mmCIF file of C-alpha atoms in Angstrom:
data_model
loop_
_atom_site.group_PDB
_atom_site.id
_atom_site.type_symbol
_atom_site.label_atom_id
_atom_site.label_comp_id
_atom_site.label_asym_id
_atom_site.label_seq_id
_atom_site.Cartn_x
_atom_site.Cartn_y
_atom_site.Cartn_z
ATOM 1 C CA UNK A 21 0.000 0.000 0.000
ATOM 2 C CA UNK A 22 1.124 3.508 -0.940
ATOM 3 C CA UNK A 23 1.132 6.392 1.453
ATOM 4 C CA UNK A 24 0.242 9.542 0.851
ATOM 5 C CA UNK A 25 1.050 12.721 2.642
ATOM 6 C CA UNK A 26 -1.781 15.758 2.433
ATOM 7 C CA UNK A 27 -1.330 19.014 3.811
ATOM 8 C CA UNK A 28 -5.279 20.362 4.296
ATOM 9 C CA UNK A 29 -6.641 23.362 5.714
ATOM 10 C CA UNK A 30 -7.654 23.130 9.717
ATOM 11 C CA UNK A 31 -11.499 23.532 8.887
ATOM 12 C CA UNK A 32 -11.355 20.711 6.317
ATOM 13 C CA UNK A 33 -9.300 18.288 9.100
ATOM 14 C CA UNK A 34 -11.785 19.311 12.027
ATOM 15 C CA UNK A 35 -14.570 18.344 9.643
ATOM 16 C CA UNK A 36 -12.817 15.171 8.225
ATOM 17 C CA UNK A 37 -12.178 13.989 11.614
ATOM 18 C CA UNK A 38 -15.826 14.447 13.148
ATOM 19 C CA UNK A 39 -17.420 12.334 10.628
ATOM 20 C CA UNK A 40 -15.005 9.659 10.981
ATOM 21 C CA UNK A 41 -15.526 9.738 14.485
ATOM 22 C CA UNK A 42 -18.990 9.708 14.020
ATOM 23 C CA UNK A 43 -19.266 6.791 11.620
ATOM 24 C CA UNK A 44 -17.035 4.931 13.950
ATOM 25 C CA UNK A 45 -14.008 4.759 11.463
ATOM 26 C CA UNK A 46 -10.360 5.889 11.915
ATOM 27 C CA UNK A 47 -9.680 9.173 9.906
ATOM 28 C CA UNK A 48 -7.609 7.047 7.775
ATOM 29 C CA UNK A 49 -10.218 4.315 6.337
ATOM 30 C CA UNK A 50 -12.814 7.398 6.525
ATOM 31 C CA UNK A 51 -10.419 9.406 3.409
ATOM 32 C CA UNK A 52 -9.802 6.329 2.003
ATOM 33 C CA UNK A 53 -13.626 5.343 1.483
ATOM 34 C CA UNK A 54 -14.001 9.072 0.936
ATOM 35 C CA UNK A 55 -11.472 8.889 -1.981
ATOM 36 C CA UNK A 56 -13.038 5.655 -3.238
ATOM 37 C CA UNK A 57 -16.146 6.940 -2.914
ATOM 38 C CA UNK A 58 -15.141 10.236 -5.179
ATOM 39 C CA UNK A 59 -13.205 8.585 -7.463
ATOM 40 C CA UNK A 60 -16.147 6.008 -8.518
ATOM 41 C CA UNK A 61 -18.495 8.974 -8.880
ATOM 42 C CA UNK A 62 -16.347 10.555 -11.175
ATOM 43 C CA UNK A 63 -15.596 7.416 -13.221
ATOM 44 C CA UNK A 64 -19.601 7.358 -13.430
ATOM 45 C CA UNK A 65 -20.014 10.709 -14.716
ATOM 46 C CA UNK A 66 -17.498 10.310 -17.272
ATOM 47 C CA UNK A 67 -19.321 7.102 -18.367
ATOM 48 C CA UNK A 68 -22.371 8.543 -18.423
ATOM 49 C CA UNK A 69 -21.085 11.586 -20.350
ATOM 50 C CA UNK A 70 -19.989 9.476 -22.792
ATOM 51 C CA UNK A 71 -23.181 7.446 -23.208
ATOM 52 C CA UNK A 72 -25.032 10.291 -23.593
ATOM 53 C CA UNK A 73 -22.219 11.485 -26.289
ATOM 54 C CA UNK A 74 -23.315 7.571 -28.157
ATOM 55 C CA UNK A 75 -26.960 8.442 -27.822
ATOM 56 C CA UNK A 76 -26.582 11.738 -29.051
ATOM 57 C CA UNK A 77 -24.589 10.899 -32.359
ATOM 58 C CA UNK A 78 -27.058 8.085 -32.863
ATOM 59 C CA UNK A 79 -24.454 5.262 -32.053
ATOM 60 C CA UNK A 80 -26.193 4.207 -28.510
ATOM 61 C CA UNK A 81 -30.001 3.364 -29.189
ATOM 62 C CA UNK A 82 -32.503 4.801 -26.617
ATOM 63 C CA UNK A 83 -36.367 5.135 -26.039
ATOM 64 C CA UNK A 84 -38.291 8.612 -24.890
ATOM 65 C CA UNK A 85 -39.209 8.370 -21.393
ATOM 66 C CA UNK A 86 -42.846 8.586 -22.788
ATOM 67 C CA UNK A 87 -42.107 4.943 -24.557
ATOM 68 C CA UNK A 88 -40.315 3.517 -21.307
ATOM 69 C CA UNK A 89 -43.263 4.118 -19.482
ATOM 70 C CA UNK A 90 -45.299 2.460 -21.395
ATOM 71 C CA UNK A 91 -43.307 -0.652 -22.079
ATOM 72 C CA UNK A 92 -43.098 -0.922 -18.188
ATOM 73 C CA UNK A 93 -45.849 -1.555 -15.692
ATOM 74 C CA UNK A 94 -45.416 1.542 -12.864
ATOM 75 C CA UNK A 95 -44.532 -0.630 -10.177
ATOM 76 C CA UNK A 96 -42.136 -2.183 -11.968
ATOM 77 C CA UNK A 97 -40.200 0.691 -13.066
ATOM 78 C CA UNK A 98 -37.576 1.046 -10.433
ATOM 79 C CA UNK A 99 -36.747 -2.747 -10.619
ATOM 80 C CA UNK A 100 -35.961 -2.335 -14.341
ATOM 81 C CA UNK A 101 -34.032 0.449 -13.827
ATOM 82 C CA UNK A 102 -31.606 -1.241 -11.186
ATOM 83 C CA UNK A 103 -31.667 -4.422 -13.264
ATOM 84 C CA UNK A 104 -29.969 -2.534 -16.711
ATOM 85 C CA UNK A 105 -27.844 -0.540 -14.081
ATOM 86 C CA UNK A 106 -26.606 -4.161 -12.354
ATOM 87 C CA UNK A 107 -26.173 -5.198 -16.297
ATOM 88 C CA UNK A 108 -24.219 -2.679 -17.874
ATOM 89 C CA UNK A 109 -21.937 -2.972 -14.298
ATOM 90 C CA UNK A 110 -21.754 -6.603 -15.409
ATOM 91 C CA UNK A 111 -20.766 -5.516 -18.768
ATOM 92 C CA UNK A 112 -17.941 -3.301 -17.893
ATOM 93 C CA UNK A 113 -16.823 -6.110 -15.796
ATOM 94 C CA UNK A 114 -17.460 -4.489 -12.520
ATOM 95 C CA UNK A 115 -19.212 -6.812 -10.327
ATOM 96 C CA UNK A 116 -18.900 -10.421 -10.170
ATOM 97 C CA UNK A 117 -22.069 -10.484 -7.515
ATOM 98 C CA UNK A 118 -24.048 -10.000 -10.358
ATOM 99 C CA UNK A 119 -25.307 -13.167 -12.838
ATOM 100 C CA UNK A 120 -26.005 -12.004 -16.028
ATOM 101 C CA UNK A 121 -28.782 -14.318 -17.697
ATOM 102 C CA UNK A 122 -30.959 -14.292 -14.242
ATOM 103 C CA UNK A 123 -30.683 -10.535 -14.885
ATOM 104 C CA UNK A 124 -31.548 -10.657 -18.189
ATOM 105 C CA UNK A 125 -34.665 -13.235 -17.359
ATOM 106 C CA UNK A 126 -35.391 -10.752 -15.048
ATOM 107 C CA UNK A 127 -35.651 -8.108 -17.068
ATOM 108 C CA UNK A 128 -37.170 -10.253 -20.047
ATOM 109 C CA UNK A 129 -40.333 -11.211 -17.385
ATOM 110 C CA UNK A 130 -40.775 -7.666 -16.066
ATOM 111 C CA UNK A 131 -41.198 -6.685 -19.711
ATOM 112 C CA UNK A 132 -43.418 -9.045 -20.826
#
């Protein structure tokens, strides 16, 4: 493991060490999970910057919202939406929790 020295303003330490207190975690594993936490959400944006780029130019295919809703029963709506999310994690190869053809049932009975 690397380590990393950070010089950071007094305010941002105080308030760095208070919620790592408060979550029960060392101020250590807090910025790490912190980091993580960060770094993933930036990965995410630039993925979905660049799907958006695909659907844009025509090279990722979509449906309106309008045509979502009605392929997709209401109640059902949130449950699709975390299934494609769990499948295009499997996809990039980020999550081996995940198994691709009961997700793909899944999504395949939900739809009708």
């Amino acid at each position: 493991m690397t380590t990393v020295t950070v010089q950071l303003p007094d305010e941002l330490y105080r308030r760095a060490e208070e919620q790592a207190n408060q979550q029960g975690a060392t101020l250590e594993a807090f910025m790490q999970e912190v980091l993580e936490e960060y770094l993933t959400d930036l990965q995410e944006v630039s993925e979905a910057e660049e799907i958006l780029a695909r659907i844009r130019s025509g090279e990722e295919p979509s449906i309106s919202w309008e045509e979502y809703q009605s392929l997709v029963n209401p109640e059902d709506q949130e449950d699709v939406i975390a299934i494609i999310a769990a499948k295009r994690a499997i996809e990039r190869g980020e999550d081996e929790f995940f198994d691709l053809e009961e997700i793909q049932a899944e999504l395949n009975a939900i739809q009708g």
